[in-house]
Short mmCIF file of C-alpha atoms and ligand atoms in Angstrom, two decimals:
data_model
loop_
_atom_site.label_atom_id
_atom_site.label_comp_id
_atom_site.label_asym_id
_atom_site.label_seq_id
_atom_site.Cartn_x
_atom_site.Cartn_y
_atom_site.Cartn_z
CA MET A 1 86.58 140.83 96.23
CA ALA A 2 88.24 139.62 93.04
CA GLU A 3 91.25 137.35 93.38
CA LEU A 4 94.63 138.72 94.41
CA ILE A 5 96.99 138.25 91.47
CA LEU A 6 100.67 138.89 92.07
CA HIS A 7 102.87 139.50 89.03
CA HIS A 8 106.38 138.55 90.13
CA TYR A 9 109.24 136.09 89.79
CA ASP A 10 110.63 133.92 92.53
CA GLU A 11 114.05 135.56 92.74
CA ALA A 12 112.66 139.09 93.26
CA PRO A 13 113.37 140.32 96.80
CA PHE A 14 110.71 143.05 96.66
CA ALA A 15 108.19 140.38 95.70
CA GLU A 16 109.31 138.27 98.67
CA LYS A 17 108.04 141.07 100.92
CA ILE A 18 104.56 140.69 99.51
CA ARG A 19 104.68 136.88 99.43
CA LEU A 20 105.48 136.95 103.14
CA ILE A 21 102.60 139.36 103.77
CA PHE A 22 100.37 136.75 102.12
CA GLY A 23 101.95 134.30 104.56
CA ILE A 24 101.47 136.50 107.65
CA LYS A 25 97.83 137.11 106.66
CA ASN A 26 97.33 133.52 105.48
CA LEU A 27 95.84 134.66 102.16
CA THR A 28 95.10 132.70 99.02
CA TRP A 29 96.55 134.30 95.88
CA ARG A 30 97.31 133.71 92.24
CA SER A 31 100.90 133.83 91.09
CA VAL A 32 101.75 135.06 87.60
CA ILE A 33 105.41 134.65 86.75
CA GLN A 34 106.79 137.56 84.74
CA PRO A 35 110.27 137.76 83.19
CA ALA A 36 113.06 139.01 85.48
CA ALA A 37 114.28 141.42 82.77
CA LEU A 38 112.77 143.36 79.85
CA PRO A 39 110.82 142.80 77.67
CA LYS A 40 107.65 142.12 79.68
CA PRO A 41 104.87 141.80 77.09
CA HIS A 42 102.35 140.37 79.58
CA LEU A 43 102.91 143.05 82.23
CA VAL A 44 103.06 146.28 80.24
CA PRO A 45 99.43 146.05 78.96
CA LEU A 46 98.38 146.22 82.62
CA THR A 47 100.79 148.86 83.89
CA GLY A 48 101.28 151.08 80.83
CA GLY A 49 105.05 150.65 80.94
CA TYR A 50 105.95 150.27 84.62
CA ARG A 51 108.28 147.27 84.65
CA ARG A 52 109.29 146.77 88.26
CA THR A 53 108.40 143.76 90.35
CA PRO A 54 106.01 143.07 92.03
CA VAL A 55 102.67 144.35 90.74
CA LEU A 56 99.36 143.40 92.35
CA GLN A 57 96.29 143.00 90.16
CA ILE A 58 92.77 142.89 91.57
CA GLY A 59 90.45 142.64 88.56
CA ALA A 60 91.10 145.78 86.49
CA ASP A 61 92.90 147.61 89.32
CA ILE A 62 96.67 147.45 89.12
CA TYR A 63 98.75 148.36 92.18
CA CYS A 64 102.41 149.22 91.65
CA ASP A 65 105.14 149.25 94.31
CA THR A 66 105.34 147.29 97.57
CA GLN A 67 104.55 150.43 99.63
CA LEU A 68 101.10 150.66 98.08
CA ILE A 69 100.53 146.90 97.76
CA THR A 70 101.21 146.55 101.50
CA ALA A 71 98.67 149.27 102.30
CA VAL A 72 96.04 147.67 100.04
CA LEU A 73 96.49 144.26 101.66
CA GLU A 74 96.51 145.70 105.19
CA HIS A 75 93.29 147.61 104.47
CA ALA A 76 91.48 144.64 102.93
CA HIS A 77 92.78 142.06 105.42
CA PRO A 78 93.61 143.92 108.64
CA GLN A 79 94.29 140.82 110.76
CA PRO A 80 96.86 139.59 111.42
CA SER A 81 98.35 143.04 110.99
CA VAL A 82 101.79 143.68 109.52
CA PHE A 83 102.14 146.21 112.34
CA PRO A 84 101.99 143.86 115.33
CA ASP A 85 103.50 146.56 117.57
CA GLY A 86 100.74 149.02 116.64
CA ASN A 87 103.04 151.47 114.83
CA PRO A 88 101.88 151.67 111.20
CA GLY A 89 103.37 155.12 110.56
CA LEU A 90 106.81 154.00 111.66
CA GLY A 91 106.50 150.77 109.68
CA TYR A 92 105.67 152.60 106.46
CA ALA A 93 108.26 155.33 107.07
CA LEU A 94 110.96 152.71 107.41
CA GLY A 95 110.34 151.95 103.72
CA SER A 96 112.12 155.18 102.80
CA TRP A 97 115.23 153.85 104.54
CA ALA A 98 114.94 150.36 103.13
CA HIS A 99 114.05 151.25 99.53
CA GLY A 100 116.69 153.97 99.41
CA PRO A 101 120.22 153.76 100.80
CA TYR A 102 119.93 150.27 102.31
CA VAL A 103 118.79 148.47 99.15
CA VAL A 104 120.96 150.53 96.80
CA THR A 105 124.09 149.64 98.82
CA SER A 106 123.44 145.90 98.50
CA VAL A 107 122.54 146.09 94.83
CA ALA A 108 125.74 148.04 94.11
CA LEU A 109 127.75 145.41 96.02
CA TYR A 110 126.15 142.70 93.92
CA MET A 111 126.62 144.55 90.64
CA GLY A 112 130.23 145.37 91.51
CA SER A 113 131.17 141.93 92.78
CA GLU A 114 133.62 139.88 90.73
CA ASP A 115 131.12 137.23 89.81
CA PRO A 116 127.60 138.63 89.98
CA PHE A 117 126.18 135.28 88.89
CA ALA A 118 127.80 133.31 91.72
CA GLY A 119 124.51 132.67 93.47
CA ALA A 120 122.33 129.72 92.44
CA VAL A 121 119.70 131.98 90.94
CA ASP A 122 117.74 131.32 87.80
CA LEU A 123 118.15 134.47 85.67
CA PRO A 124 118.11 135.27 81.95
CA SER A 125 121.49 135.82 80.27
CA HIS A 126 120.80 139.52 79.62
CA PHE A 127 119.90 140.14 83.29
CA PHE A 128 123.15 141.91 84.16
CA GLU A 129 122.98 144.30 81.18
CA ASP A 130 119.32 145.00 81.94
CA ARG A 131 120.14 145.91 85.54
CA LYS A 132 123.14 148.02 84.55
CA LYS A 133 120.77 150.25 82.61
CA MET A 134 118.05 150.15 85.24
CA TRP A 135 120.33 151.26 88.10
CA LYS A 136 122.25 153.92 86.14
CA THR A 137 120.62 156.79 88.04
CA GLN A 138 121.91 155.35 91.33
CA PHE A 139 125.42 154.18 90.38
CA ASP A 140 127.71 153.50 87.43
CA THR A 141 128.28 149.74 87.43
CA ASP A 142 131.56 150.03 85.47
CA SER A 143 133.23 152.12 88.16
CA LEU A 144 132.12 150.19 91.25
CA ALA A 145 135.26 148.10 91.89
CA PRO A 146 137.23 150.72 93.91
CA LYS A 147 134.08 151.59 95.83
CA LEU A 148 133.42 148.10 97.18
CA PRO A 149 135.16 148.55 100.58
CA GLY A 150 133.16 151.72 101.18
CA LEU A 151 129.93 149.98 100.18
CA ARG A 152 130.71 147.10 102.56
CA ALA A 153 131.24 149.61 105.36
CA GLN A 154 127.87 151.19 104.54
CA LEU A 155 126.13 147.82 104.51
CA ASP A 156 127.60 146.87 107.90
CA ALA A 157 126.34 150.10 109.44
CA HIS A 158 122.82 149.35 108.13
CA THR A 159 123.09 145.74 109.32
CA ASP A 160 123.96 146.95 112.78
CA PHE A 161 120.46 148.46 113.08
CA ILE A 162 119.06 144.93 112.74
CA ASN A 163 121.53 143.59 115.28
CA LEU A 164 120.56 146.28 117.75
CA GLN A 165 116.92 145.23 117.50
CA LEU A 166 117.66 141.51 117.83
CA ALA A 167 120.23 141.88 120.62
CA ASP A 168 117.78 141.17 123.45
CA GLY A 169 116.85 137.80 121.94
CA ARG A 170 113.45 138.76 120.51
CA SER A 171 112.19 136.72 117.55
CA PHE A 172 111.37 139.64 115.23
CA LEU A 173 112.40 143.28 115.03
CA THR A 174 109.41 144.75 116.86
CA GLY A 175 108.71 141.84 119.21
CA GLU A 176 107.50 138.26 119.02
CA LYS A 177 105.43 138.66 115.84
CA PRO A 178 106.70 139.39 112.34
CA GLY A 179 105.79 142.66 110.64
CA LEU A 180 106.64 145.16 107.94
CA ALA A 181 109.79 146.33 109.77
CA ASP A 182 111.19 142.80 109.37
CA LEU A 183 110.24 142.67 105.70
CA HIS A 184 111.99 145.99 105.01
CA ALA A 185 115.11 144.88 106.86
CA MET A 186 115.32 141.36 105.44
CA TRP A 187 115.61 142.56 101.82
CA ASP A 188 119.39 142.80 101.85
CA PRO A 189 120.37 139.53 103.54
CA TRP A 190 117.68 137.64 101.57
CA PHE A 191 119.04 139.12 98.33
CA LEU A 192 122.75 138.81 99.07
CA TYR A 193 122.58 135.19 100.27
CA ARG A 194 121.04 134.33 96.90
CA PHE A 195 122.75 136.68 94.48
CA ALA A 196 126.19 137.28 96.02
CA PRO A 197 126.77 134.57 98.65
CA LYS A 198 130.38 135.57 99.36
CA GLU A 199 129.30 139.13 100.14
CA ALA A 200 126.56 137.72 102.37
CA GLN A 201 129.01 135.52 104.26
CA ARG A 202 131.36 138.44 104.81
CA ALA A 203 128.54 140.64 106.04
CA TYR A 204 126.49 138.24 108.15
CA ASP A 205 128.62 135.27 109.31
CA ARG A 206 129.71 137.06 112.46
CA PHE A 207 126.09 137.80 113.42
CA PRO A 208 124.38 134.43 113.94
CA ARG A 209 121.17 136.17 115.02
CA ILE A 210 120.68 137.48 111.46
CA ALA A 211 120.57 134.03 109.86
CA GLN A 212 118.28 132.73 112.61
CA TRP A 213 115.91 135.70 112.19
CA LEU A 214 115.93 135.26 108.41
CA ALA A 215 115.09 131.56 108.79
CA ARG A 216 112.13 132.48 111.05
CA LEU A 217 110.86 134.90 108.41
CA VAL A 218 111.20 132.48 105.52
CA ALA A 219 109.39 129.84 107.61
CA ILE A 220 106.26 132.04 107.63
CA GLY A 221 105.61 130.76 104.11
CA GLN A 222 103.60 132.42 101.34
CA GLY A 223 99.98 131.64 102.25
CA THR A 224 98.21 129.58 99.59
CA ARG A 225 99.76 130.17 96.19
CA LYS A 226 98.14 129.00 92.96
CA GLU A 227 99.84 129.58 89.60
CA MET A 228 98.06 131.38 86.77
CA ALA A 229 99.11 131.83 83.14
CA PRO A 230 99.95 135.45 82.22
CA ASP A 231 97.30 135.51 79.46
CA ALA A 232 94.62 134.43 81.93
CA ALA A 233 95.46 137.45 84.13
CA LEU A 234 95.14 139.77 81.12
CA ASP A 235 91.75 138.19 80.30
CA ILE A 236 90.60 138.83 83.88
CA ALA A 237 91.54 142.51 83.58
CA ARG A 238 89.67 142.80 80.29
CA ALA A 239 86.53 141.18 81.71
CA ALA A 240 86.55 143.34 84.87
CA SER A 241 85.81 147.03 85.46
CA PRO A 242 88.04 149.14 87.68
CA ASN A 243 86.74 150.13 91.12
CA PRO A 244 84.79 153.42 91.09
CA ALA A 245 87.13 156.40 91.08
CA THR A 246 87.66 158.14 94.41
CA GLY A 247 88.30 161.65 93.06
CA VAL A 248 91.03 163.99 94.18
CA ASP A 249 91.84 164.21 97.87
CA GLN A 250 90.44 167.51 99.19
CA TYR A 251 93.81 168.60 100.56
CA ASP A 252 95.82 167.44 97.55
CA PRO A 253 98.49 170.07 96.83
CA LEU A 254 99.08 168.92 93.21
CA GLY A 255 96.20 171.00 91.87
CA ILE A 256 95.47 168.59 89.01
CA LYS A 257 91.82 168.07 88.09
CA VAL A 258 90.17 164.69 87.50
CA GLY A 259 90.27 163.85 83.78
CA THR A 260 93.59 165.62 83.16
CA HIS A 261 96.20 163.60 81.27
CA VAL A 262 99.15 162.96 83.53
CA CYS A 263 102.27 160.90 83.45
CA VAL A 264 103.54 159.05 86.48
CA SER A 265 107.10 157.76 86.71
CA PRO A 266 109.35 156.30 89.38
CA SER A 267 111.72 159.08 90.39
CA ASP A 268 114.51 156.85 91.72
CA TYR A 269 115.27 154.22 89.05
CA ALA A 270 113.60 152.42 86.13
CA GLU A 271 111.94 155.66 85.08
CA VAL A 272 109.16 155.32 82.55
CA ASN A 273 106.20 157.51 81.70
CA VAL A 274 102.93 155.83 82.52
CA VAL A 275 100.35 158.06 80.86
CA GLY A 276 96.65 158.13 81.70
CA GLU A 277 93.76 160.19 82.95
CA LEU A 278 93.91 161.22 86.58
CA VAL A 279 90.97 159.58 88.34
CA GLY A 280 91.94 159.91 91.97
CA THR A 281 94.47 160.76 94.62
CA THR A 282 94.73 160.06 98.31
CA VAL A 283 97.25 161.63 100.61
CA ARG A 284 99.67 158.80 99.74
CA SER A 285 98.63 157.54 96.30
CA VAL A 286 97.69 158.52 92.77
CA SER A 287 95.48 156.62 90.31
CA VAL A 288 95.32 156.89 86.53
CA LEU A 289 92.89 155.38 84.05
CA ARG A 290 94.34 153.80 80.92
CA HIS A 291 92.84 152.22 77.83
CA ASP A 292 94.81 149.35 76.42
CA PRO A 293 93.98 147.29 73.33
CA ARG A 294 94.62 143.98 75.14
CA VAL A 295 93.04 144.63 78.55
CA GLY A 296 90.58 147.49 77.94
CA GLU A 297 90.11 150.01 80.79
CA VAL A 298 92.39 149.59 83.78
CA VAL A 299 93.25 151.89 86.66
CA VAL A 300 96.91 151.91 87.65
CA HIS A 301 97.67 152.99 91.21
CA PHE A 302 101.03 154.27 92.48
CA PRO A 303 102.26 155.57 95.83
CA LYS A 304 103.24 159.25 95.78
CA ILE A 305 106.52 158.70 97.60
CA GLY A 306 109.20 157.87 95.05
CA TYR A 307 107.06 158.85 92.03
CA ARG A 308 106.84 161.97 89.88
CA ILE A 309 103.37 163.11 88.78
CA GLU A 310 103.21 165.61 85.91
CA VAL A 311 100.60 166.99 83.57
CA VAL A 312 101.27 165.98 79.95
N1 GSH B 1 109.99 150.62 95.02
C1 GSH B 1 109.65 149.42 94.30
C2 GSH B 1 110.93 148.70 93.87
C3 GSH B 1 110.68 147.42 93.12
C4 GSH B 1 111.95 146.85 92.50
O1 GSH B 1 112.96 147.54 92.28
N2 GSH B 1 111.91 145.57 92.18
C5 GSH B 1 113.00 144.94 91.47
C6 GSH B 1 112.95 143.44 91.63
S1 GSH B 1 112.93 142.86 93.25
C7 GSH B 1 112.78 145.19 90.00
O2 GSH B 1 111.76 145.69 89.63
N3 GSH B 1 113.67 144.81 89.13
C8 GSH B 1 113.43 144.99 87.74
C9 GSH B 1 112.38 144.09 87.19
O3 GSH B 1 111.88 143.20 87.87
O4 GSH B 1 112.07 144.26 86.01
C10 GSH B 1 108.77 148.54 95.18
O5 GSH B 1 108.81 148.74 96.41
O6 GSH B 1 107.99 147.73 94.66
#
């Protein structure tokens, strides 16, 4: 198998999920640092416009979104599993909670906080403006101030789910081993401690088990990480051929034939039309072939959940 190349930046909480999966599975991977805000000239040739973080590259196959990246890694490296309790369906389904209301609440708290640069994070100066635009389908940053108490109440109710799981003294949410449920749930404290420390203190100080659990997760480490220059990753894509196409899933309800031009876009935030030829679907994913002057032929894979797929 070609090397695992993760396009990310260190402050990205969604990327931390995948870095910790590398840690749980003790994998060796290449790290390509991409900018935290647009423009992303070394990412877009691979993805066709998708700008979110992280993206996993394996040769000329490009996997977008942590839902799909997790499934790819779990399939290729089943042990140790990210479902130590033997409940993969529940683990994946929890992503719809985490990536929706749970994450959006914390991001809105951060964007609405008085000093959204209070944390010791290394971010470009246009980061805030970039995120204001990116999150506009979920909330209007300029009118968040009066909503902060309500958002804090929402966050506390979500946090209580974590407390309920940890209440019996277990090390991780589903038992003594870490798994995807932990990675979904840790997003918000991991993010808020870095980006909005005062909000984090307010939310988590009274629950010592949260900080202890977070420390156990961070201690897993990232596996073996080796840096790679962005141009080298683009060269690897150009030199490689995508995996053979799988064709359309026999039960696929979309009714789109292989070879049809489609556009795929996130349907929640950071919408963008990634256009290509449909080469395959599975019950949970869609794959499109693109031709790019810098990287040649690449296949970009997306999960179906959270993405719109339309004929163009
Ligand atoms: N559903 C996506 C969400 C990814 C996401 O929103 N990532 C944040 C960073 S942690 C992002 O893309 N921010 C904008 C950017 O990096 O350009 C996933 O699970 O991968």
